[in-house]
Amino acid sequence: MELGNLPEDSGKLIQGASKKMDDVATANFLIEVIGARRHIGDMFRSACRELRARFPHREDPENQWTERRLRGWWNNESRVVKHFQMVELYETAEALPLSGEKSVEKA
């Protein structure tokens, strides 16, 4: 089986950098879901409030959720999303109803 002419590696796509950017893009998407896609400031406040309520990290202030951390990802100022942060973002996003979905209240 012949593969034909393959393009040479341009060096533009580095796996490590690509992986980190994928994590940041995923984190930004989950922030939008958690923050209910509101005005940007409201979205960060809402997402941060929800994350702090679920994962306060009182014993570990360095890992507490802050609006600044969320804005850092959003503005591409940070390329690193730690594993525990991604897990907490996923768990919070999954626990919330989708926007437009009516929540069912128990009597």
mmCIF file of N, CA, C and O in Angstrom, residues 18 35 40 51 100 104:
data_model
loop_
_atom_site.group_PDB
_atom_site.id
_atom_site.type_symbol
_atom_site.label_atom_id
_atom_site.label_comp_id
_atom_site.label_asym_id
_atom_site.label_seq_id
_atom_site.Cartn_x
_atom_site.Cartn_y
_atom_site.Cartn_z
ATOM 1 N N SER A 18 -0.553 21.818 21.424
ATOM 2 C CA SER A 18 -1.900 21.534 20.939
ATOM 3 C C SER A 18 -2.764 20.944 22.045
ATOM 4 O O SER A 18 -3.903 21.322 22.211
ATOM 5 N N GLY A 35 -21.768 28.959 33.443
ATOM 6 C CA GLY A 35 -22.181 30.356 33.594
ATOM 7 C C GLY A 35 -23.426 30.715 32.824
ATOM 8 O O GLY A 35 -23.844 31.860 32.819
ATOM 9 N N ILE A 40 -20.559 38.421 29.731
ATOM 10 C CA ILE A 40 -19.280 37.834 30.136
ATOM 11 C C ILE A 40 -18.982 37.984 31.628
ATOM 12 O O ILE A 40 -18.579 37.037 32.282
ATOM 13 N N LEU A 51 -18.865 26.882 41.133
ATOM 14 C CA LEU A 51 -17.680 26.054 41.388
ATOM 15 C C LEU A 51 -17.229 26.142 42.848
ATOM 16 O O LEU A 51 -16.869 25.143 43.450
ATOM 17 N N GLY A 100 -32.204 26.460 28.787
ATOM 18 C CA GLY A 100 -33.399 26.193 27.996
ATOM 19 C C GLY A 100 -34.158 24.973 28.488
ATOM 20 O O GLY A 100 -35.293 24.756 28.130
ATOM 21 N N VAL A 104 -37.105 20.561 37.132
ATOM 22 C CA VAL A 104 -38.289 19.986 37.764
ATOM 23 C C VAL A 104 -38.126 20.121 39.258
ATOM 24 O O VAL A 104 -37.156 19.624 39.834
#
